[in-house]
CSV table of C-alpha atoms in Angstrom, one decimal:
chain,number,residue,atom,x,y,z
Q,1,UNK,CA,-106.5,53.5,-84.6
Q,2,UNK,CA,-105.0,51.6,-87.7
Q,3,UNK,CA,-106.0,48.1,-86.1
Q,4,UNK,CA,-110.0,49.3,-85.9
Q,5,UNK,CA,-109.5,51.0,-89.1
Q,6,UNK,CA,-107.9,47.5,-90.5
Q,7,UNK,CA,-110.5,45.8,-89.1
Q,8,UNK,CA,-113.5,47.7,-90.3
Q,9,UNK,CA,-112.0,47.3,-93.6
Q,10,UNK,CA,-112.1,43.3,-93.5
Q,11,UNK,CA,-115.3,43.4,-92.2
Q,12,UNK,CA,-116.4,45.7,-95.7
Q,13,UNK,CA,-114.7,43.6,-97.8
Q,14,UNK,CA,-116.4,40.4,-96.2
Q,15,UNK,CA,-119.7,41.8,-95.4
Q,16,UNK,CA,-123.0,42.0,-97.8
Q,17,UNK,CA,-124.7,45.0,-98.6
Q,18,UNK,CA,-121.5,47.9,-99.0
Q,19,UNK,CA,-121.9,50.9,-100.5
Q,20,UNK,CA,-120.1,54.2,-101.0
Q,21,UNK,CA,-121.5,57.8,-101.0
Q,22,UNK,CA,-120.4,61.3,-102.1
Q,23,UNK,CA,-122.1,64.2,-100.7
Q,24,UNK,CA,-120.8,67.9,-101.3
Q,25,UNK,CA,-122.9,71.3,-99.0
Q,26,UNK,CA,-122.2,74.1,-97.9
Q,27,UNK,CA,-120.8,74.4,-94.6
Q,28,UNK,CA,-120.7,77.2,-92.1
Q,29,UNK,CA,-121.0,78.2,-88.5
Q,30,UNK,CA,-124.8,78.0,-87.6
Q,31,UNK,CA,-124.8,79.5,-84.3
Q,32,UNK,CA,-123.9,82.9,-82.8
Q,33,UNK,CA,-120.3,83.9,-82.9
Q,34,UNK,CA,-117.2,86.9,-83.1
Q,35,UNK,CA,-116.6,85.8,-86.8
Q,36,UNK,CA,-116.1,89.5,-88.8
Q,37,UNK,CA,-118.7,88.8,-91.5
Q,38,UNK,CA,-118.9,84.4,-91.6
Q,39,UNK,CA,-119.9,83.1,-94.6
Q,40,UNK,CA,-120.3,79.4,-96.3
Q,41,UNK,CA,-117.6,77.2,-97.8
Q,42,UNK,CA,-118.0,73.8,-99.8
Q,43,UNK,CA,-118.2,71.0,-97.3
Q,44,UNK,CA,-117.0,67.5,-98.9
Q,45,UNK,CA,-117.3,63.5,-97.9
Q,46,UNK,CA,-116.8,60.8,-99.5
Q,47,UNK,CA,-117.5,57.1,-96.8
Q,48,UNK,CA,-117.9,53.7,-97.7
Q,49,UNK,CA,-120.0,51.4,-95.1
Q,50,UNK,CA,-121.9,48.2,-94.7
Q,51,UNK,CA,-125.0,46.5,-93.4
Q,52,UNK,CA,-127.2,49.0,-95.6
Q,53,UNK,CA,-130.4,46.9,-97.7
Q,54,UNK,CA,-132.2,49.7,-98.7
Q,55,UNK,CA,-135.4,46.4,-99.8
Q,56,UNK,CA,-136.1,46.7,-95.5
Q,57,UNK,CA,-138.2,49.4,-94.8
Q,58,UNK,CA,-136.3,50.4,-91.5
Q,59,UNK,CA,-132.8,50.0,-91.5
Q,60,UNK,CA,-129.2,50.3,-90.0
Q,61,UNK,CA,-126.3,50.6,-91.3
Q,62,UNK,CA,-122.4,51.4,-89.9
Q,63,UNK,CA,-119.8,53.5,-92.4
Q,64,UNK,CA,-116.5,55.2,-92.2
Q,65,UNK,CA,-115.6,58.3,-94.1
Q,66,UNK,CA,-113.2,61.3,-94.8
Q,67,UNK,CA,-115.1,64.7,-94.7
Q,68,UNK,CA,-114.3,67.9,-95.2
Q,69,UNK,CA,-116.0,71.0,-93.0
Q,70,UNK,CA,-115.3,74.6,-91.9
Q,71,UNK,CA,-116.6,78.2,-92.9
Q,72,UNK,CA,-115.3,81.4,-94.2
Q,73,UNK,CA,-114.9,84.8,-92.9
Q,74,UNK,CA,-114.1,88.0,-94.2
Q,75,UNK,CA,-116.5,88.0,-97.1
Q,76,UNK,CA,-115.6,85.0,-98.2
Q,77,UNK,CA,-111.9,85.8,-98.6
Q,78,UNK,CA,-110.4,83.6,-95.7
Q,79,UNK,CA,-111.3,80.1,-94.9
Q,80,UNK,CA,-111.4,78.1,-92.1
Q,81,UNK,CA,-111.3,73.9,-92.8
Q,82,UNK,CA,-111.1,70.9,-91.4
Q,83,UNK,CA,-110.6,67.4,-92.4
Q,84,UNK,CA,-111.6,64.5,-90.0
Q,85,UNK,CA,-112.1,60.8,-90.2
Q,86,UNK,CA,-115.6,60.5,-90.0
Q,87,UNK,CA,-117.3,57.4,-87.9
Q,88,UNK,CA,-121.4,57.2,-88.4
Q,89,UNK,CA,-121.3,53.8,-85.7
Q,90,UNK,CA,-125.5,53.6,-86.2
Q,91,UNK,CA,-127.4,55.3,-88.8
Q,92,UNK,CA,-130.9,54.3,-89.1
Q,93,UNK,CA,-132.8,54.7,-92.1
Q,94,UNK,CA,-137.0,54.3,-93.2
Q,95,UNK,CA,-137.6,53.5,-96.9
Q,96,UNK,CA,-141.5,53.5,-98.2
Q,97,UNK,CA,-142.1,53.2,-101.9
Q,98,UNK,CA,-138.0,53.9,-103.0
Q,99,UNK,CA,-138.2,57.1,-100.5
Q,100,UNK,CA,-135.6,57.3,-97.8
Q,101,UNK,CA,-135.2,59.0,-94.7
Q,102,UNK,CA,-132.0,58.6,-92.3
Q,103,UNK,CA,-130.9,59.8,-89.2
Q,104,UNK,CA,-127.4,59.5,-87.7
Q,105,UNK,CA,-124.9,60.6,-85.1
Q,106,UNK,CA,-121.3,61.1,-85.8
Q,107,UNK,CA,-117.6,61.4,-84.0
Q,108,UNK,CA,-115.0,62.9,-86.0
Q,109,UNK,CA,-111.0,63.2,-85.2
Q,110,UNK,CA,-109.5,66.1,-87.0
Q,111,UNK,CA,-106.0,64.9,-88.7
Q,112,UNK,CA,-105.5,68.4,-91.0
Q,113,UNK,CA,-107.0,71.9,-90.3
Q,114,UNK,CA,-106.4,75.1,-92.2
Q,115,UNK,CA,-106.0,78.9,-91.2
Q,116,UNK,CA,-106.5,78.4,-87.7
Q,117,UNK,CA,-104.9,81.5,-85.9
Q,118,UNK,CA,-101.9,80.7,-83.4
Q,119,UNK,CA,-104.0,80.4,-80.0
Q,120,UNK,CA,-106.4,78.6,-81.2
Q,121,UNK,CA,-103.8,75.8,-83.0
Q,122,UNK,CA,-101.5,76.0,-79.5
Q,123,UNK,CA,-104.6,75.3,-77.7
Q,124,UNK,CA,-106.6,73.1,-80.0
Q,125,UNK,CA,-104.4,70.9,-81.9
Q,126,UNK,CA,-100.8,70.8,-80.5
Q,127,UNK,CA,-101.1,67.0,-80.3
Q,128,UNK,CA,-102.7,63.8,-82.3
Q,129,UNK,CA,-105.3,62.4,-79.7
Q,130,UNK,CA,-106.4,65.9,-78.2
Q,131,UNK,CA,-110.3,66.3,-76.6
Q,132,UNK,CA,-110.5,69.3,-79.0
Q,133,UNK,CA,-109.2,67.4,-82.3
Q,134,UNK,CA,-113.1,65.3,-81.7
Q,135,UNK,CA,-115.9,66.5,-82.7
Q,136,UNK,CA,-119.8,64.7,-82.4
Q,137,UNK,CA,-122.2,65.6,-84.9
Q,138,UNK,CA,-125.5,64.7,-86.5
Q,139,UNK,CA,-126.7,64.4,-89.5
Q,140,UNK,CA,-130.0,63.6,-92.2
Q,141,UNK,CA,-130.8,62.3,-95.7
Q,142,UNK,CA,-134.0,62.7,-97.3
Q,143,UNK,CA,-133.5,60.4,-100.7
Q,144,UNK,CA,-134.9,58.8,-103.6
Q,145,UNK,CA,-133.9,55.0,-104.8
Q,146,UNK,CA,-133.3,55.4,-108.5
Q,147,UNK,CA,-132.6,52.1,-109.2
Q,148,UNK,CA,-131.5,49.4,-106.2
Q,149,UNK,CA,-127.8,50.5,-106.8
Q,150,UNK,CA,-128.3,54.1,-107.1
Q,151,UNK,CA,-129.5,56.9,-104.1
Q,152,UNK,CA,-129.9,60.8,-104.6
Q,153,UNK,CA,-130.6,62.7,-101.6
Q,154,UNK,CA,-130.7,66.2,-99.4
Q,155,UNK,CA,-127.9,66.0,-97.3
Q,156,UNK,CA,-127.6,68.1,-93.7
Q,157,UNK,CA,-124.4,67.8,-91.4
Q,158,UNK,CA,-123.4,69.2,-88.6
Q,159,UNK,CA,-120.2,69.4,-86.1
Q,160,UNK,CA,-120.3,70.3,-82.8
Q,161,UNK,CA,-116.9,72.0,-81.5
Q,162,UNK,CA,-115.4,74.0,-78.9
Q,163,UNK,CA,-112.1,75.2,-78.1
Q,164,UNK,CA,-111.0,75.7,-74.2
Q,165,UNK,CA,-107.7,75.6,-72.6
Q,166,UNK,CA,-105.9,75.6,-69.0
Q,167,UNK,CA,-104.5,78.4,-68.2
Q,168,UNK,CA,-101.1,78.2,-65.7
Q,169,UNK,CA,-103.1,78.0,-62.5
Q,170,UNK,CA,-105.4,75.1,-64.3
Q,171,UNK,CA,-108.1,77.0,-64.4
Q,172,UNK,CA,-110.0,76.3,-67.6
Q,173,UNK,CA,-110.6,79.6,-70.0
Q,174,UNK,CA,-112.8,79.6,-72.8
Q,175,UNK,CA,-110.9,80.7,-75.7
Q,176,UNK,CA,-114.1,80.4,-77.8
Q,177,UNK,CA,-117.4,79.8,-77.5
Q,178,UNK,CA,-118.8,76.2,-78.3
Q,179,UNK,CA,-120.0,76.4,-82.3
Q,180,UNK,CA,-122.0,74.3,-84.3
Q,181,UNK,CA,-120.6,73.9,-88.2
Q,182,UNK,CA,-122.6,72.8,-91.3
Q,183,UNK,CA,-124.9,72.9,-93.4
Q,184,UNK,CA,-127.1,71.7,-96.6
Q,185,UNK,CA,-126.3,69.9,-99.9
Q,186,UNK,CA,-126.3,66.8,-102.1
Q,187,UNK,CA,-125.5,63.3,-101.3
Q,188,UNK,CA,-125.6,60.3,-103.7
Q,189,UNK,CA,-124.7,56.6,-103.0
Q,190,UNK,CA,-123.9,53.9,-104.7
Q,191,UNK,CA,-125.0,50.2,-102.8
Q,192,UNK,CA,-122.9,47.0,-104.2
């Protein structure tokens, strides 16, 4: 992991076209679940990538962030996070008179998590390179080009996870049921 992460960052430094982005939402689970009373919680990432020339009408571009995603539960008063290293290997962008629109696939690797209860931390995250510390997701922009350095946009992200385990005979029990986690917010970007 640090040799591609080494790499990638050579490949930045050398490459044309890099750029940075912030984007803050609100994230929380989107699909049915046994959460007493789920609610939203700020969502945060900050990436840097390459290959983007916003000047080409359709686009690709590669980056590699830190993000931040979870929810909240009990009105609010308990939360549920996770941070990842973030991987968006193709996003693909159309721009048309300084308006942008991107689509993109993600994989994530959970390195920290917060408040998750004992079974599902046993189960989940007892060690670094677990199935259940990955997550894919998806995401989409809708933007505006300022000025060629500078890009606001609507931001949507979302994480697909489960949790599942092997019980003593091997038998696979679903702890919990397969969740999606996200939601909308603000993005801006900055291209060098």
């Amino acid at each position: 992991m640090r040799i591609l992460i080494l790499l990638l960052f050579f490949l930045c430094v050398n490459a044309h076209a890099i750029f940075v982005s912030l984007s803050v939402n609100d994230s929380r689970l989107q699909t049915r679940n046994w959460v007493y009373e789920p609610s939203g919680m700020t969502g945060l990432s900050i990436e840097a990538g390459f290959f983007n020339e916003p000047e080409n009408m359709i686009d690709y571009k590669l980056s590699v962030g830190i993000k931040r995603f979870g929810y909240s539960f009990d009105d609010g008063n308990d939360v549920v996070s996770f941070w990842g290293l973030d991987l968006k290997p193709c996003t693909w962008s159309i721009t048309y008179r300084n308006i942008m629109f991107e689509l993109y696939p993600s994989i994530s690797w959970h390195f920290a998590q917060r408040n998750l209860n004992n079974r599902m931390e046993e189960h989940g995250f007892s060690s670094v390179i677990d199935a259940k510390r990955f997550a894919f997701g998806y995401g989409y922009r809708l933007g505006y080009n300022i000025t060629k350095h500078l890009l606001v946009a609507l931001y949507a992200d979302y994480k697909y996870m489960n949790w599942d385990y092997r019980n003593a005979e091997g038998v696979v029990e679903v702890l919990y049921p397969d969740y999606i986690m996200g939601g909308w917010g603000l993005s801006g970007q900055w291209n060098f």
